[in-house]
CSV table of C-alpha atoms and ligand atoms in Angstrom, one decimal:
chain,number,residue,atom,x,y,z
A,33,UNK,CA,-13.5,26.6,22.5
A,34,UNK,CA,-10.1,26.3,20.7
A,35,UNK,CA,-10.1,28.4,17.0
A,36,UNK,CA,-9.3,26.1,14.4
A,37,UNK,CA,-10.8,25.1,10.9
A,38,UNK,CA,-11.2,22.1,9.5
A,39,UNK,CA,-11.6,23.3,5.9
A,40,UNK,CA,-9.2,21.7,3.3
A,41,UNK,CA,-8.9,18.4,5.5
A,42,UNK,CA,-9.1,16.0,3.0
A,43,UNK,CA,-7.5,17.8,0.1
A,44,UNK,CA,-4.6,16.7,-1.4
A,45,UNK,CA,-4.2,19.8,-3.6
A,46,UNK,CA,-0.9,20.3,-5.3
A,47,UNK,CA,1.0,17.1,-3.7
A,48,UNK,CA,3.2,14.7,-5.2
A,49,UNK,CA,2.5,11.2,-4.4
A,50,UNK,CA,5.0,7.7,-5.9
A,51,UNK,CA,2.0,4.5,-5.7
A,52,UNK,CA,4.4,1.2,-6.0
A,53,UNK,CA,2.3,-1.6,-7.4
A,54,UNK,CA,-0.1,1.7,-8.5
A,55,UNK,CA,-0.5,-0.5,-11.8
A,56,UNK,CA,-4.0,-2.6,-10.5
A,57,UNK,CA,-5.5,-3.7,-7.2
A,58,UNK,CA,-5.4,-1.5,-4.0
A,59,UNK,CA,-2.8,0.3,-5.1
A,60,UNK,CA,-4.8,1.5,-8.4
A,61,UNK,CA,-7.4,2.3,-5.6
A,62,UNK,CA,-5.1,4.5,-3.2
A,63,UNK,CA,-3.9,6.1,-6.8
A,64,UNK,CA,-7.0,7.2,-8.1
A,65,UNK,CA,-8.2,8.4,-4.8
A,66,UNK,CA,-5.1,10.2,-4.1
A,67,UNK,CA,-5.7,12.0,-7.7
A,68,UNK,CA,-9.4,12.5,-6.9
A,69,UNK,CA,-8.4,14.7,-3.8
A,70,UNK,CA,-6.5,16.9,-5.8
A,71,UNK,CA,-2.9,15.8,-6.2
A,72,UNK,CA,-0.3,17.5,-8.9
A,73,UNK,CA,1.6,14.3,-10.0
A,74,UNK,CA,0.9,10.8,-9.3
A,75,UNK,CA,3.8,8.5,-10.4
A,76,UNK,CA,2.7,4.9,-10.5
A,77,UNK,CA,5.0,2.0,-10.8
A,78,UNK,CA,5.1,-1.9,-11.3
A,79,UNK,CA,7.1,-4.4,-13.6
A,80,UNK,CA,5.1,-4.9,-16.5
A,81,UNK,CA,4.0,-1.5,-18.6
A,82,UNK,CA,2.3,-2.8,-21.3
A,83,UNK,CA,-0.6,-5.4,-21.0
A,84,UNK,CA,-4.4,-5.4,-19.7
A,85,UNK,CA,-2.9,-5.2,-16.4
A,86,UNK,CA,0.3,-3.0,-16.6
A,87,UNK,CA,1.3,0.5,-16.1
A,88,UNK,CA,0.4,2.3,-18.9
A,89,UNK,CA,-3.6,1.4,-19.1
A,90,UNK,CA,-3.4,2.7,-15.4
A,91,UNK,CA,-1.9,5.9,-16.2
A,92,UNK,CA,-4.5,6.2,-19.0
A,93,UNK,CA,-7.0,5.5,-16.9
A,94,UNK,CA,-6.3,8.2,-14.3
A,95,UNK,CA,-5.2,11.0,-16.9
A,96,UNK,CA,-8.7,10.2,-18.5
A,97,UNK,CA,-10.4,10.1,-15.2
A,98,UNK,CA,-8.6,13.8,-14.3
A,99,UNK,CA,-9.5,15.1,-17.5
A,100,UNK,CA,-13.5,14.0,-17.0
A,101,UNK,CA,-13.2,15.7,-13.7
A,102,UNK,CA,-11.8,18.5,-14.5
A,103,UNK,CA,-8.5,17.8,-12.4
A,104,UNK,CA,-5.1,19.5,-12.8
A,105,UNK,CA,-3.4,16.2,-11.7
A,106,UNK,CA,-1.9,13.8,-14.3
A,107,UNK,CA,-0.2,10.3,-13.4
A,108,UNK,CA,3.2,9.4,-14.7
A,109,UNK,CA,4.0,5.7,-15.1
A,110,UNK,CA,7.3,4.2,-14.4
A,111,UNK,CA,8.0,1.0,-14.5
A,112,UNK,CA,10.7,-0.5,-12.0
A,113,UNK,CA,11.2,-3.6,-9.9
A,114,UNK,CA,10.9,-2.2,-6.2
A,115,UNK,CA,12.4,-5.9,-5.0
A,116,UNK,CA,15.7,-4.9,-6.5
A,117,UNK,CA,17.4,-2.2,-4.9
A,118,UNK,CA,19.4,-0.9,-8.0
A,119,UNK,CA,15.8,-0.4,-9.9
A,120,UNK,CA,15.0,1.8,-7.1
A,121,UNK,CA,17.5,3.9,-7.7
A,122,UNK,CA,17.0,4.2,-11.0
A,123,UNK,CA,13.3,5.2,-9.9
A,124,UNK,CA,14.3,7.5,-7.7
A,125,UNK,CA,16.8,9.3,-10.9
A,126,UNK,CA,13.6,9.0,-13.0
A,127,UNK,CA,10.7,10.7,-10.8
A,128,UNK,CA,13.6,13.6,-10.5
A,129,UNK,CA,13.4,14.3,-13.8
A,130,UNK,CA,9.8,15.2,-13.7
A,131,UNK,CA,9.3,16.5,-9.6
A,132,UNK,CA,12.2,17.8,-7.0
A,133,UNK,CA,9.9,16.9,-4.2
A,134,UNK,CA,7.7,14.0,-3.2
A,135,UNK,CA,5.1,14.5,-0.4
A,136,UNK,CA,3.3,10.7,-0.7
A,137,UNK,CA,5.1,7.5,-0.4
A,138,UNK,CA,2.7,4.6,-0.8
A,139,UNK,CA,4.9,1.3,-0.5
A,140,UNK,CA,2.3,-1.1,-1.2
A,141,UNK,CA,3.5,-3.3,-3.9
A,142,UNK,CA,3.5,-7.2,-2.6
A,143,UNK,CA,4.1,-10.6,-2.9
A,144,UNK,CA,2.4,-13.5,-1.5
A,145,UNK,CA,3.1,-17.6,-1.7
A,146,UNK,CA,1.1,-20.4,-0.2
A,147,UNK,CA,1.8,-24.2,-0.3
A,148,UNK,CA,2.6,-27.0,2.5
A,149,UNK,CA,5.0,-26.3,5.1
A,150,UNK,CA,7.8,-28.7,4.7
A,151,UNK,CA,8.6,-28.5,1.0
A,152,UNK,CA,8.1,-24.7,0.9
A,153,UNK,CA,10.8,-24.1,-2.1
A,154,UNK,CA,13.4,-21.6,-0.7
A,155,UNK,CA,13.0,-19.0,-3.6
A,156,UNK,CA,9.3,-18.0,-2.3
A,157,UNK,CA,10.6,-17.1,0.9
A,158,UNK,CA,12.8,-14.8,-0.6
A,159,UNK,CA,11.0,-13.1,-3.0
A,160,UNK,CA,8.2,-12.3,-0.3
A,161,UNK,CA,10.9,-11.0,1.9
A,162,UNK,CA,12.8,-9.2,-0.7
A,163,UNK,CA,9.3,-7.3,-1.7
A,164,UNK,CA,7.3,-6.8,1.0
A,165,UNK,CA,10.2,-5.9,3.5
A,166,UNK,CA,13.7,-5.0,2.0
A,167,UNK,CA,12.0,-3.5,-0.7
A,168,UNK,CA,9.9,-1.2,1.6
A,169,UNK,CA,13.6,-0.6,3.7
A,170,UNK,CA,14.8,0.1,0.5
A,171,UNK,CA,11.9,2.6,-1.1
A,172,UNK,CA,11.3,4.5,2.6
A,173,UNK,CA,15.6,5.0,2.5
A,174,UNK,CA,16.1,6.1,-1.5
A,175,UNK,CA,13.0,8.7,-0.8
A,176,UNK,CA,13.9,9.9,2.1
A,177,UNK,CA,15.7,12.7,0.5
A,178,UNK,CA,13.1,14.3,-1.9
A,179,UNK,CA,10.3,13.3,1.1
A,180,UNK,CA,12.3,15.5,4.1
A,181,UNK,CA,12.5,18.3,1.1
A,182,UNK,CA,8.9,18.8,0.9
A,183,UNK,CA,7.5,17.8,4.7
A,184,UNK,CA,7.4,20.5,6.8
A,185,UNK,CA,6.3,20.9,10.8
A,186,UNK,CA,2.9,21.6,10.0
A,187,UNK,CA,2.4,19.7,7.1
A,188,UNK,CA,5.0,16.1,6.9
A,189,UNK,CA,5.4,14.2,4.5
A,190,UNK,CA,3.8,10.8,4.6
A,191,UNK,CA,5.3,6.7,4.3
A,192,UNK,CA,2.3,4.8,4.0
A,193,UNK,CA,3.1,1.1,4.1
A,194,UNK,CA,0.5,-1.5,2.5
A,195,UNK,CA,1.0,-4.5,5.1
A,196,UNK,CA,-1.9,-6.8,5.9
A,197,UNK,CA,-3.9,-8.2,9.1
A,198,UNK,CA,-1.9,-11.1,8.6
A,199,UNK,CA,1.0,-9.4,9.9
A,200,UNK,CA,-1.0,-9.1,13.5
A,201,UNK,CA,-2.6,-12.9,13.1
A,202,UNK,CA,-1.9,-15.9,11.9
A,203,UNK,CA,-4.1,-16.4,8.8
A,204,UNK,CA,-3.4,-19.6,7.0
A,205,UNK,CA,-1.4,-22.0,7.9
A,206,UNK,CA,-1.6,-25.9,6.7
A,207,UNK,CA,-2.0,-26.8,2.6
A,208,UNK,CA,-2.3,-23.6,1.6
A,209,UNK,CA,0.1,-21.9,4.3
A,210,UNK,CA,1.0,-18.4,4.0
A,211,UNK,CA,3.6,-18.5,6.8
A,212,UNK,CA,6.3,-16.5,5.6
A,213,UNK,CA,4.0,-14.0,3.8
A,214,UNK,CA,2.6,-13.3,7.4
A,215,UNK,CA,5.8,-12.8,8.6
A,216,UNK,CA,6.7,-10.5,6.1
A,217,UNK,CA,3.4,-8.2,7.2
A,218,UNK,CA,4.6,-8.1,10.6
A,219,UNK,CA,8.0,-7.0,9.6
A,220,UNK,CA,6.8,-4.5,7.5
A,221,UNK,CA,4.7,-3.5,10.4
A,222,UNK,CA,7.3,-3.5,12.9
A,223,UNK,CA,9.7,-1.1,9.8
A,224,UNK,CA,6.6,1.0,9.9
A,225,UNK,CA,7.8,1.9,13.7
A,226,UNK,CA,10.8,2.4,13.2
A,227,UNK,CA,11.2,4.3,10.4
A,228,UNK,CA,8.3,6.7,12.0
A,229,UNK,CA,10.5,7.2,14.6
A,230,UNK,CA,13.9,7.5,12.1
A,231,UNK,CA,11.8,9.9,10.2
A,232,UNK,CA,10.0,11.8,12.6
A,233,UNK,CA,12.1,14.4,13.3
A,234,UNK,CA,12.9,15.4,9.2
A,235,UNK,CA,9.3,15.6,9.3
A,236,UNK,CA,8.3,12.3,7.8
A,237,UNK,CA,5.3,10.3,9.2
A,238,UNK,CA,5.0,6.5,8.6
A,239,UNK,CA,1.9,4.9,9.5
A,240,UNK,CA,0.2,1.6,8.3
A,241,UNK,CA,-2.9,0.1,6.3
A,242,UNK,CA,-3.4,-3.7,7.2
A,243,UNK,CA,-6.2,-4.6,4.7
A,244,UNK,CA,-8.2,-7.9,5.0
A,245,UNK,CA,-9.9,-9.8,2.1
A,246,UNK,CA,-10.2,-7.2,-1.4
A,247,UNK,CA,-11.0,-8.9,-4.5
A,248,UNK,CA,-7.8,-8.7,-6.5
A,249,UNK,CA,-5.4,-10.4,-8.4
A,250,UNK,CA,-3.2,-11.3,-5.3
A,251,UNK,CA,-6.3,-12.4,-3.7
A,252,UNK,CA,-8.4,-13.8,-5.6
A,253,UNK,CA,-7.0,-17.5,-5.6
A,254,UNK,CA,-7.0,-17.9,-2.1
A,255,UNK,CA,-10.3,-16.4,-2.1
A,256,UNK,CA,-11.5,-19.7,-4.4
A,257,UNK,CA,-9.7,-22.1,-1.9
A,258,UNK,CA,-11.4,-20.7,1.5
A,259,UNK,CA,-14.8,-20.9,-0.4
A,260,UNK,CA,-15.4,-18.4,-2.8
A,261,UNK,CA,-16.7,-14.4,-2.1
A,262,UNK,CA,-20.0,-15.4,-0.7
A,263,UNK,CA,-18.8,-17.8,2.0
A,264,UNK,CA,-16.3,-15.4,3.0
A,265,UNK,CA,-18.4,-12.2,3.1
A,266,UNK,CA,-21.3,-14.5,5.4
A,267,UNK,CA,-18.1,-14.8,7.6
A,268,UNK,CA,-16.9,-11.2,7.8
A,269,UNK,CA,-18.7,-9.2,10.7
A,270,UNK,CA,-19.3,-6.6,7.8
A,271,UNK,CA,-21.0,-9.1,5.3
A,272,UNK,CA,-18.7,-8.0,2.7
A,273,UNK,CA,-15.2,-7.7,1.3
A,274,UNK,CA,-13.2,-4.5,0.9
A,275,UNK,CA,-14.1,-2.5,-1.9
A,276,UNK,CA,-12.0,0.1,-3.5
A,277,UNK,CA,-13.8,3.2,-1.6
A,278,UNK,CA,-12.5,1.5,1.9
A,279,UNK,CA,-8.7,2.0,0.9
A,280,UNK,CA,-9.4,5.6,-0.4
A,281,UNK,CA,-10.9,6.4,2.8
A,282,UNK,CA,-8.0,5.3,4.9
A,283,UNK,CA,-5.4,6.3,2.5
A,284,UNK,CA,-7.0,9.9,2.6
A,285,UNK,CA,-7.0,10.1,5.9
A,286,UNK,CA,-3.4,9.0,6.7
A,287,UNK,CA,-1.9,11.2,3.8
A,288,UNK,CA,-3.8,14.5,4.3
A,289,UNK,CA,-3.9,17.3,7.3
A,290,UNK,CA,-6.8,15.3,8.8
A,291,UNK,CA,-3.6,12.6,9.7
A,292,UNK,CA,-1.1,14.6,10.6
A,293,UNK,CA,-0.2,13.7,13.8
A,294,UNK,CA,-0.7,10.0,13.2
A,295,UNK,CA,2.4,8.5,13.0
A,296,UNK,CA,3.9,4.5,13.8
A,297,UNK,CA,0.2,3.8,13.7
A,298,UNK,CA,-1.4,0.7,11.8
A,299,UNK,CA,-5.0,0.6,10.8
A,300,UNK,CA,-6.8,-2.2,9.9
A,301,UNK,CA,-9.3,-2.4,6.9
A,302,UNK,CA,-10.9,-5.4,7.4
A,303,UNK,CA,-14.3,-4.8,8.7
A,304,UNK,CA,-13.6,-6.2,11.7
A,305,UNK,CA,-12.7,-10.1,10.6
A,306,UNK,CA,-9.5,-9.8,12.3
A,307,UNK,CA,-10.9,-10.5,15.2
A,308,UNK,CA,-13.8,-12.8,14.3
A,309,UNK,CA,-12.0,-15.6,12.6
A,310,UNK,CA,-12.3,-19.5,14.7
A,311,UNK,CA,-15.6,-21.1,15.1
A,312,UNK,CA,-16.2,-19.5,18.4
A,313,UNK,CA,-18.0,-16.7,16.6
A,314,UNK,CA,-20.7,-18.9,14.9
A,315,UNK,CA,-21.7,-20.5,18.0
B,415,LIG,N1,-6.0,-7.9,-1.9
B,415,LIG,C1,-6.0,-8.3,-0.7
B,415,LIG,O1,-7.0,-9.0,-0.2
B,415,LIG,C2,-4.9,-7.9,0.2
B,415,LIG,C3,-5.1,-8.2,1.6
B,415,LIG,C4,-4.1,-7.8,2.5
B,415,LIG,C5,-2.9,-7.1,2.0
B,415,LIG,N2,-2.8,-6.9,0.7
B,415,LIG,C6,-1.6,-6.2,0.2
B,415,LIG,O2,-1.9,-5.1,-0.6
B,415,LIG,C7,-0.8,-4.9,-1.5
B,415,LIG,C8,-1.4,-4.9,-3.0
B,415,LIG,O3,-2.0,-6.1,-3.2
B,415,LIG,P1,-3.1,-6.4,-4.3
B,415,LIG,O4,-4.1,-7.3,-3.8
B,415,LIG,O5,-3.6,-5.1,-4.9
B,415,LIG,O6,-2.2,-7.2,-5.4
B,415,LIG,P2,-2.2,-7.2,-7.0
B,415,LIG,O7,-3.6,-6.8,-7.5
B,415,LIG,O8,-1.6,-8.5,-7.4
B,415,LIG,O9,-1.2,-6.0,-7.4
B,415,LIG,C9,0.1,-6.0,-7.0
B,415,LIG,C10,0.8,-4.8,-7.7
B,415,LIG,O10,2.2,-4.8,-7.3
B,415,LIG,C11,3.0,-4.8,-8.5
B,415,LIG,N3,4.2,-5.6,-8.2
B,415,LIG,C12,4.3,-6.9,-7.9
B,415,LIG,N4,5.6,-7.2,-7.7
B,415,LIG,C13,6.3,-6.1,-7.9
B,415,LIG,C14,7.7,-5.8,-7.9
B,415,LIG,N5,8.6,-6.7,-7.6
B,415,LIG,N6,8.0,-4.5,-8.1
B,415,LIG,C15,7.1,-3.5,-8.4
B,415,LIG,N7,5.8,-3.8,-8.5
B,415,LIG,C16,5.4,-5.0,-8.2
B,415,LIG,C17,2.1,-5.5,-9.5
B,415,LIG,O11,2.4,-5.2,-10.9
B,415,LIG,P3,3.5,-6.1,-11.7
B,415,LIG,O12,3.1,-7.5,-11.5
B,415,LIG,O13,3.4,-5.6,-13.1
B,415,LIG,O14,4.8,-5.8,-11.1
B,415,LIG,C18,0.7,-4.8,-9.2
B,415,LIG,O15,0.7,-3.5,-9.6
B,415,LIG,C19,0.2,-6.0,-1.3
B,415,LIG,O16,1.2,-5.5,-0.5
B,415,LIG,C20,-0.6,-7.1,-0.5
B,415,LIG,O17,0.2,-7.9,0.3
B,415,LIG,C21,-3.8,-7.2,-0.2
């Protein structure tokens, strides 16, 4: 029997984590779990800071939540625009002034669009691509200096890069077509790869979370359109939709020593509808 411990697997004690799109949704989720295991500084960004849904009633929420628990770990919130690659840099001069080191990248802030195929407007094809996949170029490249000075051999840093199962099937196409959205997934899948094997050696792992349905505000309408929660969840080999809990688990697992050695790898959230979706299944 080999001699090794498993104690501390899960505990993100002491590490520095950025959470793009950290403001609501999954990346609120990955935030507050990433805070629960015991992290130093969470910086959280999005556009808007003020409002029901911006940055600053997340960063309250998570300070309050460390402070109920006990919890040395306080979130900072920065608002920035990670489509644009001079607000990244700007982001990156900003979380300097506060940490030297970051060992958590979550890229997970995203766009989606869905309408009819032939008068698609141009614009939505770009801002999907300029968000989901430059900007995730753009974030992995800008942090790859204060990541490579904190991973280390035995501990790397971590890229985690919030893609989707639609960038391994084709989800939607027709009225409410999500074409180029599911092409943007698959890029960011297939920059996932590469960059885990860019970063690899300066002790950087990238890996991927491909969630299916969440409730959310991305989601939500095209929730309504295929039929509303229920009719989805009867659909899902799970009988539900994700729930907050399922992104901490994975996002806890890629990010701490229980991951380490995971790297180019995707994971799929989904319960399983991936690969239950066609009317085959109900016969
Ligand atoms: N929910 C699902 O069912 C589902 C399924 C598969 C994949 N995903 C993926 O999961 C990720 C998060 O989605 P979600 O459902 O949590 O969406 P959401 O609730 O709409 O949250 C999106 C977050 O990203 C921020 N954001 C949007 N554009 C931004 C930009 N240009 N720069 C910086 N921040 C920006 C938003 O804040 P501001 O608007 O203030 O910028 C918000 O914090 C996305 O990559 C999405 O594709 C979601």
């Amino acid at each position: 029997m080999s001699g090794f411990s498993i104690d501390g697997f899960f505990s993100l004690e002491g590490k520095v984590a950025l959470v793009t799109g950290g403001s609501r949704g999954l990346g609120l989720h990955a935030a507050t779990a990433i805070l629960l295991a015991g992290a130093k500084t969470i910086f959280i960004t999005a556009r808007k800071a003020d409002g029901e849904q911006g940055i600053d009633q997340a960063v309250d929420r998570l300070n309050k939540l460390a402070a109920g628990k006990g919890l040395k770990g306080r979130a900072i919130g920065i608002a920035a625009n990670v489509a644009q690659v001079e607000d990244i840099e700007r982001l990156v001069k900003e979380v300097k002034k506060h940490e030297s080191r970051l060992d958590i990248l979550i890229a997970n802030a995203g766009a989606t669009w869905g309408g009819p195929f032939e008068p698609t407007p141009d614009w939505s094809s770009q801002k999907v691509l300029d968000l989901n996949v430059r900007g995730v170029f753009n974030l992995a490249r800008l942090f790859t200096q204060m990541l490579s000075a904190s991973g280390t051999p035995q501990d790397p840093s971590r890229i985690i890069v919030v893609s989707s199962t639609a960038g391994t099937n084709v989800p939607h196409v027709g009225d409410h077509g999500t074409i180029m959205y599911s092409a943007s997934k698959a890029a960011a899948h297939h920059l996932a790869r590469n960059l885990a094997v860019e970063l690899g050696p300066r002790n950087i792992t990238t890996n991927t979370i491909a969630p299916g349905f969440f409730p959310s505000k991305l989601a939500n309408g095209l929730i309504e359109i295929l039929g509303g929660q229920d009719e989805l969840e009867r659909d899902n080999p799970r009988q539900r939709l994700g729930v907050p809990e399922d992104i901490a688990g994975v996002t806890l697992f890629l990010c701490s020593k229980a991951g380490n050695y995971v790297n180019g790898e995707y994971i799929s959230v989904d319960g399983g509808q991936r690969l239950a979706s066609g009317r085959q299944t109900k016969l």
